[in-house]
Amino acid sequence: MRSAMRTLDRGTLRHIALVCLADALVGASFGAIAVSGGLPAWVPVAMSLLVFAGGSQFAAVGVALAGGGPIAAVVTGLVLNARLLPFGFAVADVLGGGWRAKLLGAHVLTDESAAFTLLQRDPKARRAAFWICGVALFVVWNIAVLLGALAGGAIGDTDALGLDAAFPAVLLALVLPSLADRSVRNPAVAGAAVAVAATPFLPAGLPVLLALLALVPAARAALRRTPARTSGSEAEPQREAEQEHEPRSERRPEPLAEAR
């Protein structure tokens, strides 16, 4: 680990430390809210050790505390955590060839570890950034959740401290960067509208899953655009081939492309 830390510059290590500090505060809030909401202390601790996905943990526990069933809680967490799938492909080169390393790497893969890895260009620096950030966050997060769970029983009413805002704050922080893209923003707004409209009529957790219906029009629009691009790209080589066999005297002059 020391040799890996020497691979990274001090600025990157400082940023990783700051991220760990911020996640420690969120983890403590998660543990405290879960216990004060009525869950046994071992539940948030076990989730942090076995799942280790802050956003999914918040979502699953939020659904459970709101009265939703376990299936709705698990599916909500899985849907939210699906965002890490493309990150896994992007940082696959740092995991090595052994299945044990890949399994451990998949477990400590987070938004933060993927982000620090993608910022590096050197293969050794990429590997060091991923493992240092991933392992450090795993240790800090689990300690913070344990301390928060122990404190949650003593605090009682976490709403009085404003910790109840941690659930929407974490989820909003995960979503906001993606909303800059219009193709993501429109389905997100439509899904939110569906969830809000269904909340008075469906049990807790189901409106969130029903909001996935907003992805159907977006997926269909994406599928319609894909063949158009393909046909256009295939038509260009065909037109060039026809011009090759066309008599030079009958060729139409091409318009000037650009003035250089």
Coordinates of C-alpha atoms in Angstrom, one line a residue:
M1 CA 0.0 0.0 0.0
R2 CA 2.9 2.4 0.7
S3 CA 4.4 1.9 -2.7
A4 CA 1.0 2.6 -4.2
M5 CA 0.7 5.8 -2.2
R6 CA 4.0 6.9 -3.5
T7 CA 2.8 6.5 -7.0
L8 CA 0.1 9.2 -6.6
D9 CA 0.8 12.9 -6.1
R10 CA -0.1 14.7 -2.8
G11 CA -3.0 16.5 -4.4
T12 CA -4.7 13.3 -5.4
L13 CA -4.1 11.8 -1.9
R14 CA -5.5 14.9 -0.3
H15 CA -8.6 14.8 -2.4
I16 CA -9.1 11.1 -1.6
A17 CA -8.8 11.9 2.1
L18 CA -11.4 14.7 1.8
V19 CA -13.8 12.3 0.0
C20 CA -13.3 9.8 2.8
L21 CA -14.1 12.5 5.4
A22 CA -17.3 13.5 3.6
D23 CA -18.4 9.8 3.2
A24 CA -17.7 9.2 6.9
L25 CA -20.3 11.9 7.7
V26 CA -22.8 10.4 5.3
G27 CA -22.1 6.9 6.7
A28 CA -22.7 8.0 10.3
S29 CA -25.9 9.6 9.2
F30 CA -27.0 6.4 7.5
G31 CA -26.3 4.2 10.5
A32 CA -28.1 6.6 12.9
I33 CA -31.2 7.1 10.7
A34 CA -31.5 3.3 10.1
V35 CA -31.4 2.5 13.8
S36 CA -33.5 5.4 15.0
G37 CA -36.1 4.4 12.3
G38 CA -36.6 1.0 14.0
L39 CA -34.1 -1.3 12.3
P40 CA -31.7 -3.4 14.4
A41 CA -28.1 -2.1 14.5
W42 CA -26.8 -5.1 12.7
V43 CA -28.8 -4.3 9.6
P44 CA -27.0 -1.2 8.5
V45 CA -23.7 -2.7 9.5
A46 CA -24.3 -5.9 7.5
M47 CA -25.5 -3.9 4.5
S48 CA -22.3 -1.8 4.6
L49 CA -20.0 -4.8 4.8
L50 CA -21.8 -7.0 2.2
V51 CA -23.3 -4.4 -0.2
F52 CA -21.1 -1.3 0.3
A53 CA -23.1 1.0 -2.0
G54 CA -24.1 4.2 -0.2
G55 CA -26.8 5.3 -2.6
S56 CA -28.4 1.9 -2.8
Q57 CA -28.2 1.5 0.9
F58 CA -30.0 4.8 1.5
A59 CA -32.6 4.0 -1.1
A60 CA -33.3 0.5 0.2
V61 CA -33.5 1.6 3.8
G62 CA -35.6 4.6 2.9
V63 CA -38.1 2.4 1.2
A64 CA -38.2 0.0 4.1
L65 CA -38.6 2.8 6.7
A66 CA -41.5 4.2 4.6
G67 CA -43.3 0.9 4.9
G68 CA -42.3 -0.7 1.6
G69 CA -41.8 -4.4 1.2
P70 CA -38.3 -6.0 1.0
I71 CA -38.7 -6.8 -2.7
A72 CA -39.4 -3.2 -3.5
A73 CA -36.4 -2.1 -1.3
V74 CA -34.0 -4.5 -3.0
V75 CA -35.1 -3.7 -6.5
T76 CA -34.8 0.0 -5.8
G77 CA -31.3 -0.4 -4.6
L78 CA -30.4 -2.6 -7.6
V79 CA -31.7 -0.1 -10.1
L80 CA -29.8 2.7 -8.5
N81 CA -26.6 0.7 -8.3
A82 CA -26.8 -0.3 -12.0
R83 CA -25.1 3.0 -12.8
L84 CA -21.8 1.3 -11.7
L85 CA -21.9 -1.2 -14.5
P86 CA -20.4 1.0 -17.1
F87 CA -17.8 2.2 -14.5
G88 CA -16.8 -1.4 -14.2
F89 CA -15.9 -1.7 -17.9
A90 CA -14.1 1.7 -17.7
V91 CA -11.7 0.6 -14.9
A92 CA -11.5 -3.1 -15.7
D93 CA -7.8 -2.7 -16.6
V94 CA -6.8 -2.0 -13.0
L95 CA -8.2 -5.2 -11.5
G96 CA -5.7 -7.7 -12.9
G97 CA -6.3 -11.1 -14.3
G98 CA -7.2 -13.1 -11.2
W99 CA -10.8 -13.7 -10.3
R100 CA -10.2 -12.9 -6.6
A101 CA -8.8 -9.4 -7.5
K102 CA -11.8 -8.8 -9.8
L103 CA -14.3 -9.9 -7.2
L104 CA -12.7 -7.6 -4.6
G105 CA -12.4 -4.8 -7.0
A106 CA -16.0 -5.1 -8.0
H107 CA -17.0 -4.9 -4.3
V108 CA -15.0 -1.7 -3.6
L109 CA -16.0 0.0 -6.9
T110 CA -17.8 3.3 -6.2
D111 CA -18.4 6.5 -8.0
E112 CA -15.4 8.0 -6.2
S113 CA -12.9 5.2 -6.9
A114 CA -14.0 5.2 -10.5
A115 CA -13.6 9.0 -10.8
F116 CA -10.1 9.1 -9.3
T117 CA -9.1 6.2 -11.6
L118 CA -10.3 7.8 -14.7
L119 CA -8.4 11.0 -13.9
Q120 CA -5.1 9.1 -14.1
R121 CA -3.3 8.3 -17.4
D122 CA -0.4 6.2 -16.2
P123 CA -1.4 2.5 -15.7
K124 CA 0.4 2.3 -12.3
A125 CA -1.3 5.6 -11.1
R126 CA -4.7 4.3 -12.3
R127 CA -4.2 1.1 -10.3
A128 CA -3.0 2.9 -7.2
A129 CA -5.9 5.5 -7.3
F130 CA -8.5 2.7 -7.6
W131 CA -7.3 0.6 -4.8
I132 CA -6.3 3.3 -2.4
C133 CA -9.6 5.1 -2.8
G134 CA -11.7 1.9 -2.8
V135 CA -10.1 0.3 0.2
A136 CA -10.0 3.6 2.2
L137 CA -13.6 4.3 1.5
F138 CA -14.6 0.8 2.5
V139 CA -12.8 1.0 5.8
V140 CA -14.0 4.6 6.6
W141 CA -17.6 3.9 5.5
N142 CA -18.0 0.8 7.6
I143 CA -16.5 2.4 10.8
A144 CA -18.7 5.5 10.4
V145 CA -21.8 3.3 9.9
L146 CA -21.0 1.3 13.0
L147 CA -20.5 4.5 15.1
G148 CA -23.7 6.0 13.6
A149 CA -25.7 2.9 14.4
L150 CA -24.5 2.9 18.0
A151 CA -25.3 6.6 18.3
G152 CA -28.7 6.2 16.7
G153 CA -30.0 4.2 19.6
A154 CA -28.9 6.9 22.0
I155 CA -30.1 9.9 19.9
G156 CA -33.6 8.6 19.4
D157 CA -35.0 11.4 17.2
T158 CA -32.5 12.0 14.4
D159 CA -35.0 14.4 12.7
A160 CA -34.2 16.9 15.4
L161 CA -30.6 17.1 14.2
G162 CA -31.7 17.3 10.6
L163 CA -30.2 13.9 9.7
D164 CA -33.5 13.0 8.0
A165 CA -32.3 15.3 5.1
A166 CA -29.4 12.9 4.4
F167 CA -31.6 10.5 2.4
P168 CA -32.8 13.0 -0.2
A169 CA -29.5 14.9 -0.2
V170 CA -27.4 11.9 -1.1
L171 CA -29.8 10.8 -3.8
L172 CA -30.0 14.3 -5.2
A173 CA -26.2 14.5 -5.3
L174 CA -26.1 11.3 -7.3
V175 CA -28.7 12.5 -9.8
L176 CA -27.8 16.2 -10.4
P177 CA -24.6 15.7 -12.5
S178 CA -26.5 13.6 -15.0
L179 CA -29.3 16.1 -15.5
A180 CA -27.1 18.3 -17.6
D181 CA -27.8 15.9 -20.5
R182 CA -31.3 16.6 -22.0
S183 CA -31.7 12.9 -22.9
V184 CA -31.4 12.1 -19.2
R185 CA -33.2 15.1 -17.8
N186 CA -36.5 14.5 -19.7
P187 CA -37.0 10.9 -18.6
A188 CA -36.0 11.8 -15.0
V189 CA -38.6 14.6 -14.8
A190 CA -41.2 12.3 -16.3
G191 CA -40.3 9.5 -13.9
A192 CA -40.5 11.9 -11.0
A193 CA -44.0 13.1 -12.1
V194 CA -45.1 9.5 -12.4
A195 CA -43.8 8.6 -8.9
V196 CA -45.4 11.7 -7.3
A197 CA -48.8 11.0 -9.0
A198 CA -48.7 7.3 -7.9
T199 CA -47.7 7.9 -4.3
P200 CA -51.2 8.4 -2.9
F201 CA -52.5 5.2 -4.5
L202 CA -49.6 2.7 -4.2
P203 CA -47.6 1.2 -1.3
A204 CA -44.3 2.8 -0.5
G205 CA -41.5 1.7 -2.9
L206 CA -43.8 0.9 -5.8
P207 CA -44.1 4.5 -7.1
V208 CA -40.3 4.6 -7.5
L209 CA -40.4 1.4 -9.5
L210 CA -43.3 2.6 -11.6
A211 CA -41.2 5.7 -12.5
L212 CA -39.1 3.4 -14.7
L213 CA -41.9 3.5 -17.3
A214 CA -40.5 6.9 -18.2
L215 CA -37.5 5.2 -19.7
V216 CA -39.6 3.4 -22.3
P217 CA -40.2 6.5 -24.6
A218 CA -36.5 7.4 -24.2
A219 CA -35.4 3.9 -25.2
R220 CA -37.7 3.9 -28.2
A221 CA -36.4 7.3 -29.4
A222 CA -32.8 6.1 -29.1
L223 CA -33.6 3.0 -31.1
R224 CA -35.2 5.1 -33.8
R225 CA -32.2 7.3 -34.1
T226 CA -29.7 4.5 -34.3
P227 CA -30.8 3.0 -37.7
A228 CA -30.9 6.5 -39.2
R229 CA -27.3 7.0 -38.4
T230 CA -26.3 3.6 -39.6
S231 CA -28.1 4.0 -42.9
G232 CA -26.5 7.4 -43.5
S233 CA -23.1 6.0 -42.8
E234 CA -23.7 3.1 -45.2
A235 CA -25.0 5.3 -48.0
E236 CA -21.9 7.4 -48.2
P237 CA -19.5 4.6 -49.3
Q238 CA -22.1 3.4 -51.8
R239 CA -22.4 6.9 -53.4
E240 CA -18.6 7.1 -53.6
A241 CA -18.5 3.7 -55.3
E242 CA -21.0 4.8 -57.9
Q243 CA -19.0 7.9 -58.7
E244 CA -15.9 5.7 -59.3
H245 CA -17.8 3.9 -62.1
E246 CA -19.4 7.0 -63.5
P247 CA -17.8 8.5 -66.6
R248 CA -15.7 11.6 -65.8
S249 CA -17.7 13.7 -68.3
E250 CA -21.0 12.9 -66.6
R251 CA -19.8 13.6 -63.1
R252 CA -21.4 16.5 -61.4
P253 CA -19.0 19.0 -59.8
E254 CA -18.8 18.6 -56.0
P255 CA -19.5 21.7 -53.9
L256 CA -16.6 23.2 -52.2
A257 CA -16.3 21.6 -48.8
E258 CA -14.5 24.3 -46.8
A259 CA -12.4 27.3 -47.4
R260 CA -9.0 26.5 -45.9

